[in-house]
Short mmCIF file of C-alpha atoms and ligand atoms in Angstrom, two decimals:
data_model
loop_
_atom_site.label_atom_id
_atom_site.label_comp_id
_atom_site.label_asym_id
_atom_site.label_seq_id
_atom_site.Cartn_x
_atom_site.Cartn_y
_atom_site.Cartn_z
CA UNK A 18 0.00 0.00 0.00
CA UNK A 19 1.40 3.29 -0.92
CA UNK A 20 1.02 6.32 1.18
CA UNK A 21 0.38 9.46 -0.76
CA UNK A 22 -0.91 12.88 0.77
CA UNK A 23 -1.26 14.64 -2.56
CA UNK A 24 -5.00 16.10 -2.32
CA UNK A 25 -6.90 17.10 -6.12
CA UNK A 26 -5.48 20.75 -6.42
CA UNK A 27 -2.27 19.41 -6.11
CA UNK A 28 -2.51 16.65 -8.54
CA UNK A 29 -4.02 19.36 -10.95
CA UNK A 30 -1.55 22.26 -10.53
CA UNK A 31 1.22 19.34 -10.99
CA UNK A 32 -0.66 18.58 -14.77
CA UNK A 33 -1.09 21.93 -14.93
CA UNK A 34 2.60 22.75 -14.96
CA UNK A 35 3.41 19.72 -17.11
CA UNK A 36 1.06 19.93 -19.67
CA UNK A 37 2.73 21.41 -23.36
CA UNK A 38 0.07 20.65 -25.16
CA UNK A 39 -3.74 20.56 -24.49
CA UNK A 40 -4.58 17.27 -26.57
CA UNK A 41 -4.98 13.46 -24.72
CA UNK A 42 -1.67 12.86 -25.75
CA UNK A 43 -0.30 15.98 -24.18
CA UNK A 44 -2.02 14.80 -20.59
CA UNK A 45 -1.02 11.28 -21.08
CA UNK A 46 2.26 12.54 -21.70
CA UNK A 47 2.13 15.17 -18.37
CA UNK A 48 1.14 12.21 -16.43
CA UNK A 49 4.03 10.00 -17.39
CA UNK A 50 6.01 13.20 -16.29
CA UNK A 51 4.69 13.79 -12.95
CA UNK A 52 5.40 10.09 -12.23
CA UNK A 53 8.86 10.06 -13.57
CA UNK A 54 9.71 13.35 -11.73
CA UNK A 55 8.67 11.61 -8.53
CA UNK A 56 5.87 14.15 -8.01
CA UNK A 57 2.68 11.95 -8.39
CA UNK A 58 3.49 8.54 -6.53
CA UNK A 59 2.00 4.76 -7.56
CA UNK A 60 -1.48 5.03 -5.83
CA UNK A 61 -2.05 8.44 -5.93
CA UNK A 62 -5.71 9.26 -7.11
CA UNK A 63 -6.75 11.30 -10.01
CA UNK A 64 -9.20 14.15 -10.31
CA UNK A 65 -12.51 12.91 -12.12
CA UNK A 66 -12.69 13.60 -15.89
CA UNK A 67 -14.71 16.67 -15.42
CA UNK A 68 -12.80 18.80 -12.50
CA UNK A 69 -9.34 17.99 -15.10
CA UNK A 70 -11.07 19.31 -17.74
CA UNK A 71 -12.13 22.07 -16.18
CA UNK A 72 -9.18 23.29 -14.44
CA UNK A 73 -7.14 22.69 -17.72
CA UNK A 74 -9.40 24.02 -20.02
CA UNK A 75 -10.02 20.82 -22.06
CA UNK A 76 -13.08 18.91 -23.49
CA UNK A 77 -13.84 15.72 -20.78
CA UNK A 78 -13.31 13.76 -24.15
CA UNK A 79 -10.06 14.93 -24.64
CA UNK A 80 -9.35 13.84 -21.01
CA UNK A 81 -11.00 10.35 -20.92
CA UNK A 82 -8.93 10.02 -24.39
CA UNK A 83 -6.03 10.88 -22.42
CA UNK A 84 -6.39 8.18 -19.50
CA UNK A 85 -7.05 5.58 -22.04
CA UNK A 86 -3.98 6.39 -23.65
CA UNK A 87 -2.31 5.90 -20.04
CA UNK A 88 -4.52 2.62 -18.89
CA UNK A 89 -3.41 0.95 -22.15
CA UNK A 90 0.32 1.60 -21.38
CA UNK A 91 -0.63 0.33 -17.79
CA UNK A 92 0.08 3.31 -16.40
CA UNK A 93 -2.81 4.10 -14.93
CA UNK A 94 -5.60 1.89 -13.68
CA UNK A 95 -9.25 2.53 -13.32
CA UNK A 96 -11.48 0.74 -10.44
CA UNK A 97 -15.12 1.53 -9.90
CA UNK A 98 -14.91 2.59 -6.42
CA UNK A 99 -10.94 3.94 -5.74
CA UNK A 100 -11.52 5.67 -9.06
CA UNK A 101 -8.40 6.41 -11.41
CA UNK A 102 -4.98 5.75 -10.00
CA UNK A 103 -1.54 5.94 -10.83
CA UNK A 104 -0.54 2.08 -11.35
CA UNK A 105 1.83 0.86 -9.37
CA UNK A 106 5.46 1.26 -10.63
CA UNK A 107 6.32 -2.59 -12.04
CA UNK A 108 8.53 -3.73 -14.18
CA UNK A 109 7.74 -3.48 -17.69
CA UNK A 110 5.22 -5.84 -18.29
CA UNK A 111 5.24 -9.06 -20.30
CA UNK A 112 1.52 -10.38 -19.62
CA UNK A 113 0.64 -11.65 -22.77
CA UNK A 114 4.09 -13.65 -23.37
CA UNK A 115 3.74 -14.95 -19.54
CA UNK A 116 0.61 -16.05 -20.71
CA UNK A 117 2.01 -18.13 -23.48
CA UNK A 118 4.41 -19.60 -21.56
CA UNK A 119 2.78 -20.52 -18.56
CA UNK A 120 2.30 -24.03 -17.57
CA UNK A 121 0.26 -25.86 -15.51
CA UNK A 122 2.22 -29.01 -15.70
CA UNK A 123 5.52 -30.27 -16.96
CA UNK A 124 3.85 -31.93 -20.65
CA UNK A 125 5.81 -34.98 -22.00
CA UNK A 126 5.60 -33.19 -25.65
CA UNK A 127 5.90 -29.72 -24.81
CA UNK A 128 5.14 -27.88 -28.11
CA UNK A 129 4.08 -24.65 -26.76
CA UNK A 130 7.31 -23.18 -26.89
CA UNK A 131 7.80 -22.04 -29.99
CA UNK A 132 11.85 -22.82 -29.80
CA UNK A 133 14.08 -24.31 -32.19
CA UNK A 134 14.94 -28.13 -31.69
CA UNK A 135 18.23 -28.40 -29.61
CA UNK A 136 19.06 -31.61 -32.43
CA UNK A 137 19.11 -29.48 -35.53
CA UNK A 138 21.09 -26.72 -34.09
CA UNK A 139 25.08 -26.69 -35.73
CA UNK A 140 27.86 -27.79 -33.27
CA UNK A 141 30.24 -24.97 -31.94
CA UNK A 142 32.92 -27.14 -31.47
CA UNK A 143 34.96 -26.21 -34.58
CA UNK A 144 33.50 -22.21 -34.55
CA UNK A 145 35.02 -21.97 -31.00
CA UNK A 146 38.71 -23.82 -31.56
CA UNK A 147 39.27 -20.63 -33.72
CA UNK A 148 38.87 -18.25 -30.74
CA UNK A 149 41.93 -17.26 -29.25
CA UNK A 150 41.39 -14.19 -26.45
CA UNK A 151 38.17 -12.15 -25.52
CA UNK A 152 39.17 -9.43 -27.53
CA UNK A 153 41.78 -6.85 -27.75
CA UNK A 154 43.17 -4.28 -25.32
CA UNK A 155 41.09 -1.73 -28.11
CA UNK A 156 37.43 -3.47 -27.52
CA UNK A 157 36.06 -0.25 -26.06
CA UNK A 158 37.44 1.85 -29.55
CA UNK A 159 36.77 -1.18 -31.93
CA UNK A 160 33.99 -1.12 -34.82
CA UNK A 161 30.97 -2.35 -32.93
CA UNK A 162 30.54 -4.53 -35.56
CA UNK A 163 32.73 -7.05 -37.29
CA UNK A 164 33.63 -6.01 -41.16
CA UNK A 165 33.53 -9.56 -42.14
CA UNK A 166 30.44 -10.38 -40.57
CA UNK A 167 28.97 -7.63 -42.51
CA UNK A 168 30.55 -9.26 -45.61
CA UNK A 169 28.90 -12.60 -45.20
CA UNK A 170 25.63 -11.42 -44.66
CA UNK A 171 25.23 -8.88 -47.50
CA UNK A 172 25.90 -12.51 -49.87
CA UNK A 173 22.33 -13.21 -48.96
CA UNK A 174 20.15 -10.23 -48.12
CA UNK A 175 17.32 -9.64 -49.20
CA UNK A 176 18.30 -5.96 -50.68
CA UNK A 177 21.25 -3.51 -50.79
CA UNK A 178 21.23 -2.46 -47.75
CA UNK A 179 22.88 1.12 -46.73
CA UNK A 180 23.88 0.21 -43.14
CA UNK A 181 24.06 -3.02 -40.51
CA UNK A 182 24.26 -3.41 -37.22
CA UNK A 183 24.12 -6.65 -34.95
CA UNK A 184 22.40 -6.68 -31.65
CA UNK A 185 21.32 -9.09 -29.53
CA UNK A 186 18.73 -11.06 -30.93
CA UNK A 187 15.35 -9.82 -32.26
CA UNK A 188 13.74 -8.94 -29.70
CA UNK A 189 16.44 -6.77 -28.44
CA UNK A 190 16.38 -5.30 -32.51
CA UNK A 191 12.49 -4.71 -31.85
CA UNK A 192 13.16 -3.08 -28.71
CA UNK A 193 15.61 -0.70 -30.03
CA UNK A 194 13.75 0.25 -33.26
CA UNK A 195 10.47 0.69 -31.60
CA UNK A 196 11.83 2.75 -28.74
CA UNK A 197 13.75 4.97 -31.40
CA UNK A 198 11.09 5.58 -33.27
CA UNK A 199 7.70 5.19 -31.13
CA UNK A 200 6.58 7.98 -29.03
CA UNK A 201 3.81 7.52 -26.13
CA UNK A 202 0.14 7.98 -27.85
CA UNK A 203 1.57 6.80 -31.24
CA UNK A 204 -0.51 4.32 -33.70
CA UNK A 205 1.68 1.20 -34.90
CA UNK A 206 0.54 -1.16 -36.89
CA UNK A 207 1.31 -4.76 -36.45
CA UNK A 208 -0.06 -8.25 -38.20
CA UNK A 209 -2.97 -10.16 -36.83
CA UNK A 210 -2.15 -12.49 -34.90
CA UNK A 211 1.49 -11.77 -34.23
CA UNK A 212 4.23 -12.70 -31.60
CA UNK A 213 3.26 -11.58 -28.10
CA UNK A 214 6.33 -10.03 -26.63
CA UNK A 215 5.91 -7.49 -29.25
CA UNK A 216 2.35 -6.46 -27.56
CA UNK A 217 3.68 -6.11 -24.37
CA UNK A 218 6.88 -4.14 -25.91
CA UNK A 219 4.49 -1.84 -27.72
CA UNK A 220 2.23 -0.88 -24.81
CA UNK A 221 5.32 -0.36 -22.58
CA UNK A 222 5.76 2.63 -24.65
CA UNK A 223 2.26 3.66 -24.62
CA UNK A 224 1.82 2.90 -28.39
CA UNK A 225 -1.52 2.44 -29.75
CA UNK A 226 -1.79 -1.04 -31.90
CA UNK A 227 -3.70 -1.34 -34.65
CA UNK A 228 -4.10 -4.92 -35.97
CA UNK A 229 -4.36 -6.03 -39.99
CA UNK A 230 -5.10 -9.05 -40.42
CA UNK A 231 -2.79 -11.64 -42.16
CA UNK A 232 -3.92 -13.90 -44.68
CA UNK A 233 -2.19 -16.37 -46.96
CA UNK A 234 -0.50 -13.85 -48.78
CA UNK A 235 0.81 -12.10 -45.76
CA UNK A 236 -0.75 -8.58 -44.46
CA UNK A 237 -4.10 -7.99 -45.79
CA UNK A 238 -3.74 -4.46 -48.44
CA UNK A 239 -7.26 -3.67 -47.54
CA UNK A 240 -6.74 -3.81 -44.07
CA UNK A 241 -3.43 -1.63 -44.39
CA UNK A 242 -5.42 1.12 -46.44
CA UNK A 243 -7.75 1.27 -43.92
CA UNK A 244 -5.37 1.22 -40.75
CA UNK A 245 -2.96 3.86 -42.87
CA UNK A 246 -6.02 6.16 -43.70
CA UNK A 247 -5.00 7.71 -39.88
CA UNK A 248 -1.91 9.15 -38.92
CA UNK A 249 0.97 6.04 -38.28
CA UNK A 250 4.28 5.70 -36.92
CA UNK A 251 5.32 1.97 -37.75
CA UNK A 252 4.49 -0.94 -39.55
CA UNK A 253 6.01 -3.89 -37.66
CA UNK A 254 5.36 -7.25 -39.75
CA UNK A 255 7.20 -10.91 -40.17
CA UNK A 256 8.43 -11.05 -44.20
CA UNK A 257 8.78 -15.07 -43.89
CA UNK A 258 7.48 -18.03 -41.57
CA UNK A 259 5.48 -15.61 -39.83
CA UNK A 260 5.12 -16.83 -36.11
CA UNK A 261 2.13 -17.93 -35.30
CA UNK A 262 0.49 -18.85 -38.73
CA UNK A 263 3.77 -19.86 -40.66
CA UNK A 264 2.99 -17.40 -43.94
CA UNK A 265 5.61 -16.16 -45.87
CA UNK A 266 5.01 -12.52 -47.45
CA UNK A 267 4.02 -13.39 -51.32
CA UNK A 268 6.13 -10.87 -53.55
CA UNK A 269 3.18 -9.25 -55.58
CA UNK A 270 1.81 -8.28 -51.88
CA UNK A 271 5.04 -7.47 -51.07
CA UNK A 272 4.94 -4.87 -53.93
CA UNK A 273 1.41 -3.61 -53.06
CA UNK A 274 2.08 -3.37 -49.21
CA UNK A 275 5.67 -1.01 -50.42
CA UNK A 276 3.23 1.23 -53.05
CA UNK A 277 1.51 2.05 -49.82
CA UNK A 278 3.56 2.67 -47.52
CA UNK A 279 5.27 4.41 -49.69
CA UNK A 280 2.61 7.12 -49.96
CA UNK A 281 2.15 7.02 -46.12
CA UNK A 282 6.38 7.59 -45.37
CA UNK A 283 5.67 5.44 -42.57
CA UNK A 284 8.45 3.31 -41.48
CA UNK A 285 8.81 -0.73 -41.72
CA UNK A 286 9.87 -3.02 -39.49
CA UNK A 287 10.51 -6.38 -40.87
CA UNK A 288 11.03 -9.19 -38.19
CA UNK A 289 12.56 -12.22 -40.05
CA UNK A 290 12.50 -14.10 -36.68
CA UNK A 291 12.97 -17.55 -38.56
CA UNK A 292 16.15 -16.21 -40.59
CA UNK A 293 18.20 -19.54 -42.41
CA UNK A 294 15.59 -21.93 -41.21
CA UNK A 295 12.76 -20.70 -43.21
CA UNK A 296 12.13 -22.55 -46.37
CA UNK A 297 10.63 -19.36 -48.42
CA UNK A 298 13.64 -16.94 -49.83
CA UNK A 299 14.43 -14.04 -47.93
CA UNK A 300 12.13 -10.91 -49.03
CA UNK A 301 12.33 -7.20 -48.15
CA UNK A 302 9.99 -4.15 -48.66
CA UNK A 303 13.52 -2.45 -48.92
CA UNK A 304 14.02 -3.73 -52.88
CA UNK A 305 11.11 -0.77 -53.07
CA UNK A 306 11.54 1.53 -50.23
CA UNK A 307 15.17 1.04 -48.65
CA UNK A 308 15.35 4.26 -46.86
CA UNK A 309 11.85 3.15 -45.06
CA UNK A 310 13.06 -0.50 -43.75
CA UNK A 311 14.30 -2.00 -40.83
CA UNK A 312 15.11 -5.44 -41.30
CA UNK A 313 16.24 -7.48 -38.82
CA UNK A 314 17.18 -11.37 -39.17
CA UNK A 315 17.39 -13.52 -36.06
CA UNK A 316 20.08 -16.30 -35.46
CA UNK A 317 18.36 -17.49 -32.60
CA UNK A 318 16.34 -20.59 -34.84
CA UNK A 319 19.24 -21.54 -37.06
CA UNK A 320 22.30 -21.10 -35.12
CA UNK A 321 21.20 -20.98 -31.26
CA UNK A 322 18.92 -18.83 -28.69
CA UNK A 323 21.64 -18.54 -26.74
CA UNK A 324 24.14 -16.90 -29.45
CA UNK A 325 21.75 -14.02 -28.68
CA UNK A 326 22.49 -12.36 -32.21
CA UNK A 327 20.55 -10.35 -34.58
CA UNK A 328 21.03 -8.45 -37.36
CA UNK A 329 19.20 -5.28 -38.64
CA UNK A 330 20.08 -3.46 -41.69
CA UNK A 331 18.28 -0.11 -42.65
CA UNK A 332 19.36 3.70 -44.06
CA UNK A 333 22.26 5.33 -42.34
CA UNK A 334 20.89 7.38 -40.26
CA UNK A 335 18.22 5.36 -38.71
CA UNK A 336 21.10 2.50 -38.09
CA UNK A 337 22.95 5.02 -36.34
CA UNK A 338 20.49 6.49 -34.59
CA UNK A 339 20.07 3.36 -32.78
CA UNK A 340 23.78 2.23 -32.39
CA UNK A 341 24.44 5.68 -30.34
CA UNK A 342 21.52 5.35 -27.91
CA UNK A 343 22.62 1.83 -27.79
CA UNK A 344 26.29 3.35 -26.68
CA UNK A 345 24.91 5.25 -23.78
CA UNK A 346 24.42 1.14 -22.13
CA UNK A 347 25.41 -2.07 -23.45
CA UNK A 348 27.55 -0.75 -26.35
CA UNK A 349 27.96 -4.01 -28.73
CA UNK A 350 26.95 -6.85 -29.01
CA UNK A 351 29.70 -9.27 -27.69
CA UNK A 352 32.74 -9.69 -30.91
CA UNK A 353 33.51 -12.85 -29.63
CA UNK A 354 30.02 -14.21 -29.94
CA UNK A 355 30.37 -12.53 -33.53
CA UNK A 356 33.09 -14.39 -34.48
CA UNK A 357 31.48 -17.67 -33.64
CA UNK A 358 28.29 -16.42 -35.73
CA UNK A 359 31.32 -15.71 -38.32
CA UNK A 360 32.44 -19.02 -38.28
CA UNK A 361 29.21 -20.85 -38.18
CA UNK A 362 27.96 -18.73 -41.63
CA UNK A 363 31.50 -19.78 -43.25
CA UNK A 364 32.38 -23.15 -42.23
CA UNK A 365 30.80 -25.53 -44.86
CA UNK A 366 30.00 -28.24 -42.53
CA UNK A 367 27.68 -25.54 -40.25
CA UNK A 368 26.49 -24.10 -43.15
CA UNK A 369 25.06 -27.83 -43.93
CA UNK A 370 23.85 -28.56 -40.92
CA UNK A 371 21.76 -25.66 -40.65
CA UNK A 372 20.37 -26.56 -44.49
CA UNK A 373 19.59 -29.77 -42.93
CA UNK A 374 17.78 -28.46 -40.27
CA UNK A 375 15.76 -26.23 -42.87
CA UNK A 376 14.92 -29.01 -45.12
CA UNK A 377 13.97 -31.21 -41.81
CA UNK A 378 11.80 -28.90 -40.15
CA UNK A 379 10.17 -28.10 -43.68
CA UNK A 380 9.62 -32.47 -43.54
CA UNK A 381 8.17 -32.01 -40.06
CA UNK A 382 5.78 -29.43 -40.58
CA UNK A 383 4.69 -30.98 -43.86
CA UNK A 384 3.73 -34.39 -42.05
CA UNK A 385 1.77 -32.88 -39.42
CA UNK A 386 -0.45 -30.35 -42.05
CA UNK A 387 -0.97 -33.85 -44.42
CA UNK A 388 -2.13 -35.65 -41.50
CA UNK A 389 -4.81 -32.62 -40.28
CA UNK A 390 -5.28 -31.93 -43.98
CA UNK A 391 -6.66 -35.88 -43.83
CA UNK A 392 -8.69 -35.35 -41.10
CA UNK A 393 -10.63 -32.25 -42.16
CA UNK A 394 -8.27 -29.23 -40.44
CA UNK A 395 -6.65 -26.81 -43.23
CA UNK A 396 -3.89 -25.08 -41.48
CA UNK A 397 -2.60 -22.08 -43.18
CA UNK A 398 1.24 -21.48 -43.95
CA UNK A 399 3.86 -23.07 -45.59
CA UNK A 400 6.84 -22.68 -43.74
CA UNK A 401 8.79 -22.00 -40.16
CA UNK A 402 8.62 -24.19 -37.38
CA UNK A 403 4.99 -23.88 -35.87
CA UNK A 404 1.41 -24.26 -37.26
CA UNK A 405 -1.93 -22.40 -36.51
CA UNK A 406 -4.70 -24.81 -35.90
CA UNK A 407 -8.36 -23.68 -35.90
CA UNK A 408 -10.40 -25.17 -32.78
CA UNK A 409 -13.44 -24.77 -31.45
CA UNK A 410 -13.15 -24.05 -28.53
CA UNK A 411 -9.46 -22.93 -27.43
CA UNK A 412 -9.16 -23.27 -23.32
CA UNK A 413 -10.89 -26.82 -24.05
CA UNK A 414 -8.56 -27.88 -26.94
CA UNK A 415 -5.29 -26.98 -24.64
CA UNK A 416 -6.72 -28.36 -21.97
CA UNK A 417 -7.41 -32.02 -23.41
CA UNK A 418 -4.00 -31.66 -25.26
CA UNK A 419 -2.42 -31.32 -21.61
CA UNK A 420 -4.35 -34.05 -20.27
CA UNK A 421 -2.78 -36.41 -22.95
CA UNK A 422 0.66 -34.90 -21.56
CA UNK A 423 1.28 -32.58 -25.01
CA UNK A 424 2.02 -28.78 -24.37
CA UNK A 425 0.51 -26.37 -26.91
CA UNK A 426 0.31 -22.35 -27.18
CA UNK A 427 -3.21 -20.89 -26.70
CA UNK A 428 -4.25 -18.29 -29.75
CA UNK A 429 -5.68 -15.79 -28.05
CA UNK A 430 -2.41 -14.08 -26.61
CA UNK A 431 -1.64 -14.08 -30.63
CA UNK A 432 -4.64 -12.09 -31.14
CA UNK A 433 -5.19 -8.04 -31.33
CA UNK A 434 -8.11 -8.31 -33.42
CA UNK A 435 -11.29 -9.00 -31.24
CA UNK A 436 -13.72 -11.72 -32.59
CA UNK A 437 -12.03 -14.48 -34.33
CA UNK A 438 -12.08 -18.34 -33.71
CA UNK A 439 -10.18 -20.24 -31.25
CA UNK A 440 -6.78 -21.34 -32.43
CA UNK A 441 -3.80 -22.85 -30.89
CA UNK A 442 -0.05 -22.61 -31.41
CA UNK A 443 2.30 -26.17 -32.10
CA UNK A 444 5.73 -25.80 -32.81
CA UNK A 445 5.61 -29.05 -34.65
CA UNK A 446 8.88 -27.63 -35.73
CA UNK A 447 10.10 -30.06 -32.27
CA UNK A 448 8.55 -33.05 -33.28
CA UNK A 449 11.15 -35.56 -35.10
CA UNK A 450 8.43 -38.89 -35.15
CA UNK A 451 5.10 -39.69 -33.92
CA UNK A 452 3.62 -37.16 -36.59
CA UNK A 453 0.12 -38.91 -37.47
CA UNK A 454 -0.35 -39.61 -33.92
CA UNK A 455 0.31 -35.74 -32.55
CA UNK A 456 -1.87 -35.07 -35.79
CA UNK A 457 -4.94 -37.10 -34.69
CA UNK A 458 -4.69 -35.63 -31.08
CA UNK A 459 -4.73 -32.42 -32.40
CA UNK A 460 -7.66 -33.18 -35.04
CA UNK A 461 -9.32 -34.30 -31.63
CA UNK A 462 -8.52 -31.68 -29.64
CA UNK A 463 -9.77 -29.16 -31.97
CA UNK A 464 -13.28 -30.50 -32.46
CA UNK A 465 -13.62 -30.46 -28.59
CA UNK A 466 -15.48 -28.55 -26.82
CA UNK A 467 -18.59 -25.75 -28.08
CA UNK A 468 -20.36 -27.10 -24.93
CA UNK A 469 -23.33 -25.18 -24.33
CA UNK A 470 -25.15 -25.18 -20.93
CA UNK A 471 -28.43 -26.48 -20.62
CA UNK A 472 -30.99 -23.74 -20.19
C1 LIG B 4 8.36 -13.42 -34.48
C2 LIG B 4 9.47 -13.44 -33.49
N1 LIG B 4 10.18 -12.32 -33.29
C3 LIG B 4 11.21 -12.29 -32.43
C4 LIG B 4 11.57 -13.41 -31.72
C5 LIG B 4 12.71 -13.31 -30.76
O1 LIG B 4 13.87 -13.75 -31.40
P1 LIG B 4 15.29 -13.64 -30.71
O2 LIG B 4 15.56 -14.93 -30.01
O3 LIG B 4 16.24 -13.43 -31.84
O4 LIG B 4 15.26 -12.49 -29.76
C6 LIG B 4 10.87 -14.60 -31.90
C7 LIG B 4 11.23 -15.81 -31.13
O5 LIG B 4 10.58 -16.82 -31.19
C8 LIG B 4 9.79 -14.61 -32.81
O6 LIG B 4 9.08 -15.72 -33.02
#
């Protein structure tokens, strides 16, 4: 329980002073302030709509637009009696991703995980031999980024790229992009359904998410129009083995998705989380519009989690932008773990390991779609290592799965869109055997459920 003694004139005199502009954004943004600064505590209660509006000369919509804003960020939170209060200070939050992960019960077939198979990852032993020290006496002065590294990957990217940088993984890429370019109040749009982390990420900034729907193609154009007929910071979507559905971007949508947001100069941020183990080539909006992408590949599903390695290429200036902030904490990513990446993308027996581990999780997936495909359940995609599976009934479907002892993602953390059937996550991507028998559970488990109570 906090203990505040701030009474309503001096919550509203502390707005007062903080407020630069009179719009919700402006007051969202004078909250965040106030709480920063130390002068409005966790707990501390807020005027109602009307007095603020009053005593700062705004509309009461422009205020209850404003505390949305700041509920949606979780910075706020609104309860029926205490009224409106500053939310307690916790650490960014990572709800719907906790969600995904958590577990009732250890599952002997745990495919709700969404990771790459420990089997079909390429063995350091050789990449490591080559490593002599942790770097030089110069680390701190050094190119944050190894020349050769930068080599290796332009051989295969999907466009001419102006600038690189490698960071540490792709959610750290995310991170860094978003919080360069997204400001508190801003829209972004992202795919429908898409990876949870990047929810929680985007609300931690106070970002408002608008949701397009994907379809077989990749993101909808209609939907786009319509979400870019409004004012837009971002676009944040997965070119390839899009996680959850497995779609890869088709190049004519590619082109139609690039005329638009070409018109809009809204910026692109392309998440190819799947990088050398997706079966579909690489593809880029940034063959159209380079000086509007961000493209970052992950080495997390080819070459290791734990390498904790991304890359992201984009325009000078953006790329910069984000290596300097990046200097003012961790710096680099770690050279040494760079020169393992190095060796792994140059050594020819890596390089086929991880081309076996493409074409084997491409096998994988395929059994497991034929075998639902035979019992009636079309799952979409065509590529990456998990599959979307239409049930009817979601919480029942995971929950009979469990029973059986086999671990599966529920959709709905997937989901921005409101409305749309139940579906579940499987990283069949983990699953070496056993394929028409996971199939059939899962054909099971999705026709459970769509119980109605007797009247
Ligand atoms: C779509 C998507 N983006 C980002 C990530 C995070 O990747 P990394 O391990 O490189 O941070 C994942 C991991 O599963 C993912 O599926």
């Amino acid at each position: 329980m906090y203990c505040y003694v701030t009474n309503m004139s001096e919550v509203l005199s502390i707005l007062e002073e903080r407020l630069a502009e009179p719009t919700a954004r402006g007051l969202a943004t004078a909250v965040t302030t106030a709480v920063r600064d130390g002068a409005l505590m966790p707990g501390t209660k807020l005027p109602p709509i009307r007095t603020v509006a009053v005593q700062l000369g705004i509309s009461p919509t422009t205020v209850s637009a404003g505390w949305a804003l700041l509920a949606r960020s979780g910075a706020i939170h609104t309860d029926g009696r205490r009224g409106t209060t500053i939310a307690d200070n916790q650490p960014p939050g990572s709800a719907r991703y906790r969600r995904v992960l958590q577990r009732h019960t250890t599952f002997d077939l745990d495919l709700s995980t969404g990771i790459p198979d420990p089997e079909l990852l390429p063995d350091l032993s050789r990449a490591l031999t080559s490593l002599r020290t942790a770097g030089t006496p110069d680390s701190y002065l050094d190119e944050p980024v190894l020349p050769g590294l930068i080599e290796v990957l332009r051989r295969d990217w999907p466009y001419d790229a102006e600038a690189f940088t490698i960071v540490d993984g792709a959610m750290d890429a995310l991170e860094l992009a978003a919080r360069s370019l997204v400001r508190f109040g801003d829209r972004v749009i992202v795919e429908h359904p898409a990876f949870p982390p990047l929810f929680d990420l985007l609300e931690s900034l106070g970002a408002r998410v608008v949701g397009v729907a994907v379809d077989e193609e990749g993101m909808s154009s209609a939907g786009l129009a319509a979400a870019l007929a409004g004012p837009v910071t971002a676009v944040l979507l997965q070119p390839r083995a899009q996680n959850p559905t497995g779609v890869s971007l088709s190049k004519s949508r590619a082109s139609d998705i690039a005329v638009m947001v070409e018109q809009s100069g809204v910026t692109v941020i392309e998440d190819d989380s799947a990088g050398a183990v997706a079966t579909t080539d690489a593809l880029s909006l940034g063959q159209w519009l380079p000086s509007q992408v961000l493209h970052i590949r992950s080495f997390s599903k080819s070459h290791g989690p734990d390498l904790r390695l991304a890359a992201m290429s984009g325009p000078h200036d953006k790329i910069n932008n984000i290596s300097g902030r990046r200097q003012l904490g961790q710096g680099w990513s770690s050279r040494l773990l760079q020169q393992i990446l190095l060796g792994l993308l140059t050594d020819d027996h890596s390089v086929k390991q991880v081309a076996y581990a493409r074409q084997e999780y491409g096998r994988r997936r395929n059994a497991v779609v034929k075998a639902l495909a035979a019992q009636g359940i079309d799952v979409g995609g065509n590529d990456g290592i998990n599959i979307w599976v239409p049930v009817l009934d979601e919480s029942a479907a995971v929950l009979r799965l469990a029973s059986q002892g086999i671990g599966v993602a529920p959709g709905s953390p997937f989901a921005v869109l409101p409305g749309q059937t139940g579906r579940i996550r499987v990283t069949v991507g983990l699953l070496g055997d056993r394929h028409d028998e996971v199939a059939a559970q899962l054909a099971a488990a999705a026709r459970t459920g769509g119980w109605t109570s007797p009247r």
